[in-house]
XYZ file of C-alpha atoms in Angstrom:
223
model
C 64.191 -68.973 37.291
C 67.156 -68.700 34.961
C 67.171 -67.130 31.350
C 68.089 -69.889 28.782
C 70.162 -68.829 25.973
C 70.837 -70.548 22.511
C 74.314 -71.808 21.902
C 75.129 -68.767 19.509
C 73.837 -66.396 22.277
C 75.954 -68.118 24.936
C 78.943 -67.882 22.749
C 78.530 -64.442 22.296
C 78.095 -63.384 26.044
C 81.400 -65.606 26.804
C 83.517 -63.820 24.283
C 81.952 -60.488 25.744
C 82.639 -61.685 29.362
C 86.378 -62.625 28.337
C 87.019 -59.299 26.626
C 85.792 -57.240 29.683
C 87.670 -59.375 32.096
C 90.783 -58.736 30.055
C 90.500 -54.990 30.271
C 90.470 -55.002 34.037
C 93.437 -57.834 34.290
C 96.269 -59.086 32.079
C 96.001 -62.223 29.851
C 93.341 -64.428 31.149
C 95.096 -67.909 31.494
C 92.401 -69.989 32.997
C 88.701 -70.331 34.405
C 86.656 -72.889 36.344
C 83.565 -73.106 38.459
C 83.158 -74.075 42.161
C 81.818 -77.374 42.533
C 78.256 -76.152 43.463
C 78.549 -73.767 40.300
C 77.653 -70.746 42.101
C 80.919 -68.732 41.501
C 83.620 -68.708 39.098
C 87.362 -68.200 39.370
C 89.583 -67.083 36.700
C 93.514 -66.540 36.596
C 95.803 -63.912 34.934
C 99.380 -64.011 33.264
C 100.435 -61.852 36.931
C 99.579 -64.779 39.039
C 96.193 -63.377 40.533
C 92.777 -65.367 40.811
C 89.652 -63.400 40.703
C 86.402 -64.725 42.007
C 83.158 -63.692 40.394
C 79.629 -64.715 41.802
C 77.208 -66.202 39.366
C 73.867 -65.431 41.280
C 73.614 -62.083 39.472
C 74.568 -62.872 36.048
C 72.536 -66.045 35.755
C 69.511 -64.585 36.686
C 66.474 -64.028 34.233
C 65.853 -60.452 35.527
C 69.501 -59.444 34.864
C 69.631 -60.536 31.118
C 66.166 -59.761 30.241
C 66.268 -55.960 31.865
C 69.748 -55.300 30.231
C 70.135 -54.098 26.828
C 73.800 -53.779 27.080
C 75.165 -56.160 30.147
C 76.945 -54.444 32.712
C 80.728 -55.307 32.792
C 81.358 -58.184 35.308
C 83.200 -56.951 38.421
C 85.006 -59.768 40.651
C 84.037 -59.705 43.983
C 87.488 -60.141 45.121
C 90.933 -61.066 44.018
C 94.128 -62.316 45.370
C 97.836 -62.972 44.566
C 98.164 -66.732 44.238
C 101.555 -67.055 42.529
C 104.637 -64.937 41.612
C 104.436 -66.280 38.133
C 101.925 -66.850 35.399
C 99.164 -69.400 36.348
C 99.245 -72.125 33.904
C 96.405 -74.246 35.291
C 93.230 -73.814 37.294
C 91.473 -77.025 38.175
C 88.995 -78.368 40.794
C 88.407 -81.082 43.056
C 85.020 -81.474 45.574
C 87.451 -80.077 48.505
C 90.190 -77.429 46.730
C 90.665 -75.109 44.011
C 94.201 -76.162 42.751
C 96.389 -73.560 40.991
C 99.798 -74.078 39.651
C 102.643 -72.004 37.710
C 106.101 -73.112 36.693
C 107.548 -73.010 40.362
C 104.648 -74.061 42.757
C 101.405 -75.769 43.352
C 98.669 -74.425 45.526
C 95.492 -75.796 47.310
C 92.825 -73.432 48.232
C 89.680 -74.483 50.130
C 86.449 -74.146 48.221
C 84.563 -73.696 51.626
C 86.783 -70.854 52.732
C 86.590 -68.947 49.252
C 82.739 -69.379 49.536
C 82.653 -67.872 52.855
C 85.096 -64.928 51.838
C 82.791 -64.579 49.003
C 79.357 -64.351 50.950
C 81.606 -61.495 53.446
C 82.645 -59.466 50.385
C 79.306 -59.849 48.280
C 77.569 -57.109 50.243
C 80.471 -54.411 50.600
C 81.156 -54.596 46.768
C 77.791 -54.450 45.514
C 77.748 -51.957 42.644
C 81.447 -51.276 42.904
C 83.577 -50.660 39.938
C 86.505 -52.464 41.576
C 87.042 -55.793 43.319
C 88.527 -55.946 46.745
C 92.147 -57.216 46.827
C 92.393 -59.886 49.956
C 95.670 -61.154 51.166
C 94.889 -64.832 51.053
C 97.083 -67.704 51.992
C 96.701 -71.158 50.562
C 95.753 -73.948 52.726
C 98.771 -76.224 51.212
C 101.615 -75.061 49.054
C 104.449 -76.998 47.671
C 107.127 -76.325 45.212
C 106.861 -78.109 41.986
C 108.358 -77.589 38.487
C 105.466 -78.159 36.251
C 104.071 -77.245 32.703
C 100.631 -78.372 32.899
C 98.416 -79.949 35.712
C 95.583 -82.564 35.284
C 92.942 -83.762 37.911
C 91.234 -86.801 36.688
C 87.479 -88.077 37.272
C 88.721 -90.065 40.418
C 90.235 -86.706 41.645
C 94.008 -88.069 41.109
C 96.583 -85.192 40.262
C 98.806 -85.720 37.250
C 101.285 -83.085 36.104
C 103.798 -82.793 33.057
C 107.038 -81.898 34.518
C 110.335 -80.094 32.709
C 111.857 -83.640 32.645
C 109.554 -84.392 29.833
C 107.410 -87.129 31.901
C 103.950 -87.164 33.298
C 103.558 -87.819 37.174
C 100.872 -89.006 39.529
C 101.097 -87.035 42.936
C 99.288 -87.137 46.271
C 96.356 -85.400 46.631
C 96.538 -83.144 48.756
C 99.941 -82.797 50.162
C 100.297 -83.259 53.838
C 100.928 -80.384 56.172
C 104.083 -78.625 55.962
C 105.309 -80.860 53.405
C 108.311 -79.490 51.492
C 107.817 -81.448 48.249
C 105.119 -83.362 46.571
C 104.881 -87.135 46.933
C 105.052 -88.734 43.690
C 102.934 -92.060 43.483
C 103.613 -93.015 39.833
C 105.935 -91.647 37.198
C 105.728 -91.995 33.264
C 109.109 -91.134 31.923
C 109.821 -89.211 28.833
C 110.804 -91.539 25.705
C 113.976 -91.107 23.623
C 113.870 -87.725 21.643
C 110.374 -86.905 22.725
C 108.559 -85.338 25.528
C 104.897 -85.494 26.958
C 102.809 -82.758 26.021
C 99.340 -83.816 27.243
C 97.439 -86.460 28.848
C 93.885 -88.085 29.385
C 92.997 -90.222 32.232
C 90.889 -93.096 30.961
C 91.045 -95.160 34.273
C 92.922 -96.012 37.083
C 95.362 -97.995 35.123
C 94.935 -96.742 31.291
C 96.388 -93.400 30.441
C 96.547 -91.826 26.829
C 99.415 -89.393 26.679
C 100.288 -87.418 23.515
C 104.074 -86.386 22.467
C 105.918 -83.766 20.575
C 106.703 -86.211 17.942
C 102.911 -86.306 17.098
C 102.453 -89.642 18.466
C 99.558 -90.772 20.969
C 100.465 -93.533 23.249
C 98.186 -95.858 25.447
C 99.924 -96.487 28.706
C 99.347 -99.070 31.566
C 100.227 -96.833 34.351
C 100.262 -100.084 36.716
C 103.121 -101.892 34.495
C 104.734 -98.678 33.297
C 104.322 -99.741 29.881
C 102.821 -98.397 26.675
C 100.706 -100.838 24.766
C 100.238 -99.169 21.535
């Protein structure tokens, strides 16, 4: 059974969770849940990723018995990048992390197995375990932001000011990403964000304050 909270109560506990996590780590940059929703991962400004089990924090007994909730302690954490992680996103198979220099793919299955192994040893511990994990795939990529669409396509905003659709995941021992489609920057303006509407339609925001609807197949914007 799970304890049901109102929107206001959830917001209060969410703010508390982020505040407590920030005490143990540097600036929290991103967070996302596993495909099954059984654990959460969060990244910080030092290129680290921490893994939190949700089984304890979502149980009714935990919330009903605690007047003041215990500060969350991650089960384990690992160094994912040498720079600030600007994006964490998820596909059914991989946790994807990106910084300004590279792109890493981490198997959800392996992270879940590691979580199960570490959970017993850190029960009640005040600090999480550090693990020297290696990404399943890692490729150099100069990016400012990463997006995963509903159909699990990967797009990124590059330092060239354009938006690019890349292969997901990269092939073994691939030295660079394979770009499927590129939408270049327009004169005097750069891409700031994008929304994937369908396989062909993409909405892109620019730093000139305008939003343009692109036909990715024809590489032309419609409005």
